[in-house]
């Protein structure tokens, strides 16, 4: 089907879905006890992040591209703003930014998923046939793995999914804890023509996290491999594993089954113990079906993370059109469950990010997909502007509650950098210790976003540079301690180190996607990313201001700043 026809079809679906969303809205009671609070004004609803019209969402599931359409499924509670009654909600898009909701694709209906349809992934089988593997919760509350296939392959929207009666296709067998056995990955095919899939698990009676491996010839009959693909002690339950190849050179993504010279592999696990996503770069030994991590400590809680903030249960997929790998992650609310009930919703997906291996081979780099730029509206530019020591300057001219800000700083001298204490191994702790309002040497400098006019409320996105014995250490933080006048909220600061040679260029960049209650930031071109959820009382709508600030002793210079207001895409019928 050509694109114009699809666009027409999509518009028709939008109409249908508007009525669908409206019908859903009619039986949900919320916003009752509130009068003029930010909650009642809907001030925290995001403008351009993925979310349904209402209710709870969590993990992104089964993202894929099929016949001209991008599909995103996600964990959804059709009945309220707290986790429960989970189904696979389904939305489609032509550009990964504008979304149209369809009916739920997978919902509780059979013994093998009667107590829940939990996370899973899509695989495109030969002949361009999508297949979904997901975790079902059976009548005994065991976690079993089920196969779902499209009812009608000629429907590019893939509206209806069949769950064959031979399910479950994988049962928790001997040596498996039936309540810690879930979240199948996208499968990949080995050179022997057999499929492989991973399941997140925890070795019974231990805290050893495992990525259990299964093989299949036909995608229906699966046999457990003798060894897990990878495991690590003391890491607890591994949820939502993801395993994919990355090119050693260049930014192009690879199909999940690709494995050749010039390819490394990435294993990501979502650590239930810390609710954070960690990834490791390594080699996939296809002969032994083992993953060999380049740095064995990297998948414990001190390792590399996609995002050092509020970001969990992420999943990638290969986009064959643009030949890129795209990452989705769930960002949970950090307000109270009572607020979520009052808002009538909870949870968003972060902006889809292209990911690739950094030229240094040590980490991944992430950047918002280029399609997001189409939402940029009114913009302002600043060049060559000094931000003096211990000062802040308002960036005026746009409305910044929903904005995209790119800024690049020149740091003329590193002489005043504070000494780095080698015991500072946890960047989050360091960001708490040396927050935005603790004066420093080189930094803290950066942006104050979602700030009230009197600056009582503000979220700081900043850089601080230290001098270690043999190099400079760059720290990136989100300081949310003053993000809201409401004392009862959780205002955790987040941080990550940035692996850049700041001595060389004496430059560092930041990009922040601001969206009412979300701040999603990318440091040094996407080497370090942090997402925070914040709930200001006054810095909402037209009351939200934007500043550049510098609480360091050293002046810094804004080499370039561009800030755009962000328009609202079609977002699931709203
Ligand atoms: N969420 C799903 C599980 C997964 C967890 C249930 C991760 O399948 O392990 O909603 O957030």
PDB file of C-alpha atoms in Angstrom, residues 120-309:
ATOM      1  CA  UNK A 120       7.552  -9.283  25.584  1.00  0.00           C
ATOM      2  CA  UNK A 121       8.901  -8.556  22.138  1.00  0.00           C
ATOM      3  CA  UNK A 122       8.189  -8.854  18.448  1.00  0.00           C
ATOM      4  CA  UNK A 123      10.258 -10.769  15.907  1.00  0.00           C
ATOM      5  CA  UNK A 124       9.787 -10.543  12.155  1.00  0.00           C
ATOM      6  CA  UNK A 125       9.866 -14.114  10.854  1.00  0.00           C
ATOM      7  CA  UNK A 126      10.870 -15.028   7.267  1.00  0.00           C
ATOM      8  CA  UNK A 127       8.253 -13.945   4.749  1.00  0.00           C
ATOM      9  CA  UNK A 128       7.727 -10.691   6.714  1.00  0.00           C
ATOM     10  CA  UNK A 129       5.544 -12.379   9.335  1.00  0.00           C
ATOM     11  CA  UNK A 130       5.524 -10.676  12.736  1.00  0.00           C
ATOM     12  CA  UNK A 131       5.316 -12.860  15.828  1.00  0.00           C
ATOM     13  CA  UNK A 132       5.053 -11.773  19.439  1.00  0.00           C
ATOM     14  CA  UNK A 133       6.365 -13.676  22.428  1.00  0.00           C
ATOM     15  CA  UNK A 134       4.991 -12.388  25.738  1.00  0.00           C
ATOM     16  CA  UNK A 135       4.731 -13.508  29.334  1.00  0.00           C
ATOM     17  CA  UNK A 136       1.351 -14.755  30.456  1.00  0.00           C
ATOM     18  CA  UNK A 137       0.394 -15.265  34.067  1.00  0.00           C
ATOM     19  CA  UNK A 138      -1.462 -18.560  34.374  1.00  0.00           C
ATOM     20  CA  UNK A 139      -4.126 -19.615  36.919  1.00  0.00           C
ATOM     21  CA  UNK A 140      -1.388 -20.755  39.333  1.00  0.00           C
ATOM     22  CA  UNK A 141       0.377 -17.396  38.933  1.00  0.00           C
ATOM     23  CA  UNK A 142       3.208 -19.057  37.066  1.00  0.00           C
ATOM     24  CA  UNK A 143       4.988 -17.011  34.416  1.00  0.00           C
ATOM     25  CA  UNK A 144       4.715 -18.788  31.073  1.00  0.00           C
ATOM     26  CA  UNK A 145       5.721 -17.621  27.601  1.00  0.00           C
ATOM     27  CA  UNK A 146       3.116 -17.367  24.877  1.00  0.00           C
ATOM     28  CA  UNK A 147       3.113 -16.814  21.147  1.00  0.00           C
ATOM     29  CA  UNK A 148       0.717 -14.405  19.443  1.00  0.00           C
ATOM     30  CA  UNK A 149       0.433 -14.010  15.681  1.00  0.00           C
ATOM     31  CA  UNK A 150      -1.482 -11.543  13.514  1.00  0.00           C
ATOM     32  CA  UNK A 151      -4.938 -12.695  12.453  1.00  0.00           C
ATOM     33  CA  UNK A 152      -4.619 -10.989   9.097  1.00  0.00           C
ATOM     34  CA  UNK A 153      -1.190 -10.287   7.618  1.00  0.00           C
ATOM     35  CA  UNK A 154      -2.666  -8.063   4.942  1.00  0.00           C
ATOM     36  CA  UNK A 155      -3.814  -5.581   7.611  1.00  0.00           C
ATOM     37  CA  UNK A 156      -0.818  -3.230   8.031  1.00  0.00           C
ATOM     38  CA  UNK A 157      -2.330  -2.058  11.317  1.00  0.00           C
ATOM     39  CA  UNK A 158      -2.138  -5.610  12.719  1.00  0.00           C
ATOM     40  CA  UNK A 159      -5.260  -4.951  14.721  1.00  0.00           C
ATOM     41  CA  UNK A 160      -6.105  -8.494  15.742  1.00  0.00           C
ATOM     42  CA  UNK A 161      -3.801 -11.050  17.277  1.00  0.00           C
ATOM     43  CA  UNK A 162      -4.363 -14.776  17.664  1.00  0.00           C
ATOM     44  CA  UNK A 163      -3.091 -16.747  20.607  1.00  0.00           C
ATOM     45  CA  UNK A 164      -2.977 -20.377  19.459  1.00  0.00           C
ATOM     46  CA  UNK A 165      -4.320 -23.002  21.842  1.00  0.00           C
ATOM     47  CA  UNK A 166      -0.979 -24.788  21.923  1.00  0.00           C
ATOM     48  CA  UNK A 167       0.303 -22.008  24.194  1.00  0.00           C
ATOM     49  CA  UNK A 168       2.233 -21.705  26.422  1.00  0.00           C
ATOM     50  CA  UNK A 169       5.189 -22.346  24.152  1.00  0.00           C
ATOM     51  CA  UNK A 170       7.622 -22.134  27.081  1.00  0.00           C
ATOM     52  CA  UNK A 171       6.814 -23.387  30.570  1.00  0.00           C
ATOM     53  CA  UNK A 172       9.021 -22.787  33.608  1.00  0.00           C
ATOM     54  CA  UNK A 173      10.759 -26.174  33.782  1.00  0.00           C
ATOM     55  CA  UNK A 174      13.121 -27.674  36.363  1.00  0.00           C
ATOM     56  CA  UNK A 175      15.702 -25.241  37.739  1.00  0.00           C
ATOM     57  CA  UNK A 176      13.471 -22.254  36.984  1.00  0.00           C
ATOM     58  CA  UNK A 177      11.644 -20.119  39.503  1.00  0.00           C
ATOM     59  CA  UNK A 178       8.116 -19.840  38.063  1.00  0.00           C
ATOM     60  CA  UNK A 179       7.602 -16.363  39.500  1.00  0.00           C
ATOM     61  CA  UNK A 180      10.895 -15.038  38.148  1.00  0.00           C
ATOM     62  CA  UNK A 181      10.768 -16.045  34.510  1.00  0.00           C
ATOM     63  CA  UNK A 182       9.605 -13.408  32.089  1.00  0.00           C
ATOM     64  CA  UNK A 183       9.937 -10.787  29.351  1.00  0.00           C
ATOM     65  CA  UNK A 184      11.109 -12.621  26.191  1.00  0.00           C
ATOM     66  CA  UNK A 185      13.462 -10.659  23.918  1.00  0.00           C
ATOM     67  CA  UNK A 186      13.233 -10.238  20.174  1.00  0.00           C
ATOM     68  CA  UNK A 187      14.543 -13.573  18.873  1.00  0.00           C
ATOM     69  CA  UNK A 188      17.601 -13.880  16.680  1.00  0.00           C
ATOM     70  CA  UNK A 189      18.592 -16.624  14.268  1.00  0.00           C
ATOM     71  CA  UNK A 190      21.922 -18.407  14.536  1.00  0.00           C
ATOM     72  CA  UNK A 191      23.954 -19.661  11.586  1.00  0.00           C
ATOM     73  CA  UNK A 192      22.389 -23.116  12.200  1.00  0.00           C
ATOM     74  CA  UNK A 193      19.011 -21.647  11.208  1.00  0.00           C
ATOM     75  CA  UNK A 194      17.595 -22.015  14.731  1.00  0.00           C
ATOM     76  CA  UNK A 195      15.962 -19.180  16.649  1.00  0.00           C
ATOM     77  CA  UNK A 196      17.221 -18.045  20.027  1.00  0.00           C
ATOM     78  CA  UNK A 197      15.361 -16.051  22.648  1.00  0.00           C
ATOM     79  CA  UNK A 198      16.273 -14.797  26.119  1.00  0.00           C
ATOM     80  CA  UNK A 199      14.155 -14.685  29.242  1.00  0.00           C
ATOM     81  CA  UNK A 200      14.874 -12.612  32.316  1.00  0.00           C
ATOM     82  CA  UNK A 201      15.239 -14.662  35.473  1.00  0.00           C
ATOM     83  CA  UNK A 202      16.850 -15.132  38.868  1.00  0.00           C
ATOM     84  CA  UNK A 203      18.482 -18.396  39.845  1.00  0.00           C
ATOM     85  CA  UNK A 204      16.253 -20.079  42.457  1.00  0.00           C
ATOM     86  CA  UNK A 205      17.375 -19.496  46.035  1.00  0.00           C
ATOM     87  CA  UNK A 206      20.058 -16.978  45.012  1.00  0.00           C
ATOM     88  CA  UNK A 207      20.444 -13.366  43.943  1.00  0.00           C
ATOM     89  CA  UNK A 208      22.076 -14.387  40.658  1.00  0.00           C
ATOM     90  CA  UNK A 209      20.389 -12.609  37.764  1.00  0.00           C
ATOM     91  CA  UNK A 210      20.202 -14.651  34.565  1.00  0.00           C
ATOM     92  CA  UNK A 211      19.374 -14.296  30.880  1.00  0.00           C
ATOM     93  CA  UNK A 212      18.041 -17.807  30.223  1.00  0.00           C
ATOM     94  CA  UNK A 213      18.401 -18.992  26.624  1.00  0.00           C
ATOM     95  CA  UNK A 214      15.914 -21.058  24.596  1.00  0.00           C
ATOM     96  CA  UNK A 215      16.295 -22.370  21.040  1.00  0.00           C
ATOM     97  CA  UNK A 216      13.699 -23.295  18.447  1.00  0.00           C
ATOM     98  CA  UNK A 217      13.552 -24.500  14.874  1.00  0.00           C
ATOM     99  CA  UNK A 218       9.954 -23.404  14.235  1.00  0.00           C
ATOM    100  CA  UNK A 219       9.256 -20.666  16.831  1.00  0.00           C
ATOM    101  CA  UNK A 220       6.718 -22.970  18.493  1.00  0.00           C
ATOM    102  CA  UNK A 221       8.699 -25.745  20.149  1.00  0.00           C
ATOM    103  CA  UNK A 222      11.400 -24.192  22.367  1.00  0.00           C
ATOM    104  CA  UNK A 223      14.175 -26.061  24.173  1.00  0.00           C
ATOM    105  CA  UNK A 224      16.127 -24.595  27.071  1.00  0.00           C
ATOM    106  CA  UNK A 225      19.881 -24.312  26.535  1.00  0.00           C
ATOM    107  CA  UNK A 226      22.103 -25.892  29.163  1.00  0.00           C
ATOM    108  CA  UNK A 227      23.644 -22.551  30.165  1.00  0.00           C
ATOM    109  CA  UNK A 228      22.184 -19.058  30.360  1.00  0.00           C
ATOM    110  CA  UNK A 229      23.586 -16.653  27.760  1.00  0.00           C
ATOM    111  CA  UNK A 230      24.885 -14.615  30.682  1.00  0.00           C
ATOM    112  CA  UNK A 231      24.393 -14.318  34.433  1.00  0.00           C
ATOM    113  CA  UNK A 232      25.831 -12.295  37.271  1.00  0.00           C
ATOM    114  CA  UNK A 233      25.703 -12.862  41.000  1.00  0.00           C
ATOM    115  CA  UNK A 234      24.102 -10.446  43.454  1.00  0.00           C
ATOM    116  CA  UNK A 235      22.187  -8.569  40.783  1.00  0.00           C
ATOM    117  CA  UNK A 236      18.734  -9.995  41.590  1.00  0.00           C
ATOM    118  CA  UNK A 237      15.930 -10.552  39.116  1.00  0.00           C
ATOM    119  CA  UNK A 238      16.730  -9.489  35.544  1.00  0.00           C
ATOM    120  CA  UNK A 239      13.622  -8.049  33.932  1.00  0.00           C
ATOM    121  CA  UNK A 240      13.150  -7.105  30.284  1.00  0.00           C
ATOM    122  CA  UNK A 241      16.474  -8.304  28.845  1.00  0.00           C
ATOM    123  CA  UNK A 242      17.455  -6.952  25.424  1.00  0.00           C
ATOM    124  CA  UNK A 243      20.253  -8.370  23.268  1.00  0.00           C
ATOM    125  CA  UNK A 244      21.353  -6.883  19.973  1.00  0.00           C
ATOM    126  CA  UNK A 245      24.325  -6.316  17.677  1.00  0.00           C
ATOM    127  CA  UNK A 246      25.938  -2.908  17.094  1.00  0.00           C
ATOM    128  CA  UNK A 247      28.320  -1.920  14.323  1.00  0.00           C
ATOM    129  CA  UNK A 248      31.849  -1.161  15.497  1.00  0.00           C
ATOM    130  CA  UNK A 249      32.026   1.623  12.913  1.00  0.00           C
ATOM    131  CA  UNK A 250      29.269   4.055  12.132  1.00  0.00           C
ATOM    132  CA  UNK A 251      25.834   4.889  13.409  1.00  0.00           C
ATOM    133  CA  UNK A 252      23.774   2.452  11.336  1.00  0.00           C
ATOM    134  CA  UNK A 253      21.686  -0.072  13.236  1.00  0.00           C
ATOM    135  CA  UNK A 254      21.735  -3.801  12.575  1.00  0.00           C
ATOM    136  CA  UNK A 255      19.061  -6.443  12.345  1.00  0.00           C
ATOM    137  CA  UNK A 256      18.935  -8.462  15.565  1.00  0.00           C
ATOM    138  CA  UNK A 257      20.180 -11.632  13.824  1.00  0.00           C
ATOM    139  CA  UNK A 258      23.259  -9.967  12.291  1.00  0.00           C
ATOM    140  CA  UNK A 259      26.552 -11.312  13.618  1.00  0.00           C
ATOM    141  CA  UNK A 260      29.812 -10.908  11.719  1.00  0.00           C
ATOM    142  CA  UNK A 261      33.200  -9.216  11.744  1.00  0.00           C
ATOM    143  CA  UNK A 262      32.917  -5.604  12.794  1.00  0.00           C
ATOM    144  CA  UNK A 263      30.004  -6.264  15.133  1.00  0.00           C
ATOM    145  CA  UNK A 264      29.814  -6.151  18.920  1.00  0.00           C
ATOM    146  CA  UNK A 265      26.842  -7.141  21.052  1.00  0.00           C
ATOM    147  CA  UNK A 266      24.962  -5.328  23.775  1.00  0.00           C
ATOM    148  CA  UNK A 267      23.135  -7.024  26.637  1.00  0.00           C
ATOM    149  CA  UNK A 268      20.746  -4.826  28.587  1.00  0.00           C
ATOM    150  CA  UNK A 269      18.958  -5.921  31.720  1.00  0.00           C
ATOM    151  CA  UNK A 270      16.459  -4.085  33.907  1.00  0.00           C
ATOM    152  CA  UNK A 271      17.502  -4.653  37.496  1.00  0.00           C
ATOM    153  CA  UNK A 272      14.427  -5.186  39.629  1.00  0.00           C
ATOM    154  CA  UNK A 273      16.477  -4.543  42.785  1.00  0.00           C
ATOM    155  CA  UNK A 274      17.369  -0.970  41.825  1.00  0.00           C
ATOM    156  CA  UNK A 275      14.724  -0.358  39.113  1.00  0.00           C
ATOM    157  CA  UNK A 276      17.414   0.770  36.681  1.00  0.00           C
ATOM    158  CA  UNK A 277      18.483  -0.359  33.204  1.00  0.00           C
ATOM    159  CA  UNK A 278      22.110  -1.436  32.749  1.00  0.00           C
ATOM    160  CA  UNK A 279      23.878  -2.498  29.630  1.00  0.00           C
ATOM    161  CA  UNK A 280      27.137  -4.231  28.848  1.00  0.00           C
ATOM    162  CA  UNK A 281      29.093  -4.237  25.614  1.00  0.00           C
ATOM    163  CA  UNK A 282      30.756  -7.487  24.675  1.00  0.00           C
ATOM    164  CA  UNK A 283      31.111 -10.309  22.221  1.00  0.00           C
ATOM    165  CA  UNK A 284      28.560 -12.945  21.380  1.00  0.00           C
ATOM    166  CA  UNK A 285      30.217 -16.318  21.028  1.00  0.00           C
ATOM    167  CA  UNK A 286      27.694 -17.861  18.640  1.00  0.00           C
ATOM    168  CA  UNK A 287      29.331 -21.319  18.830  1.00  0.00           C
ATOM    169  CA  UNK A 288      28.919 -21.571  22.601  1.00  0.00           C
ATOM    170  CA  UNK A 289      25.876 -19.291  22.740  1.00  0.00           C
ATOM    171  CA  UNK A 290      27.564 -17.206  25.426  1.00  0.00           C
ATOM    172  CA  UNK A 291      27.908 -13.471  25.871  1.00  0.00           C
ATOM    173  CA  UNK A 292      31.393 -12.397  26.891  1.00  0.00           C
ATOM    174  CA  UNK A 293      31.231  -9.006  28.596  1.00  0.00           C
ATOM    175  CA  UNK A 294      34.140  -6.672  27.945  1.00  0.00           C
ATOM    176  CA  UNK A 295      34.031  -5.431  31.482  1.00  0.00           C
ATOM    177  CA  UNK A 296      32.579  -7.981  33.851  1.00  0.00           C
ATOM    178  CA  UNK A 297      31.346  -5.404  36.351  1.00  0.00           C
ATOM    179  CA  UNK A 298      29.320  -3.549  33.777  1.00  0.00           C
ATOM    180  CA  UNK A 299      25.992  -5.188  34.322  1.00  0.00           C
ATOM    181  CA  UNK A 300      25.884  -4.779  38.080  1.00  0.00           C
ATOM    182  CA  UNK A 301      24.614  -1.608  39.677  1.00  0.00           C
ATOM    183  CA  UNK A 302      27.834   0.346  38.998  1.00  0.00           C
ATOM    184  CA  UNK A 303      27.837  -0.229  35.238  1.00  0.00           C
ATOM    185  CA  UNK A 304      26.770   1.665  32.150  1.00  0.00           C
ATOM    186  CA  UNK A 305      23.232   2.937  31.941  1.00  0.00           C
ATOM    187  CA  UNK A 306      21.173   4.205  29.032  1.00  0.00           C
ATOM    188  CA  UNK A 307      19.763   6.842  31.317  1.00  0.00           C
ATOM    189  CA  UNK A 308      20.815   7.763  34.837  1.00  0.00           C
ATOM    190  CA  UNK A 309      17.369   9.049  35.794  1.00  0.00           C
TER     191      UNK A 309
END
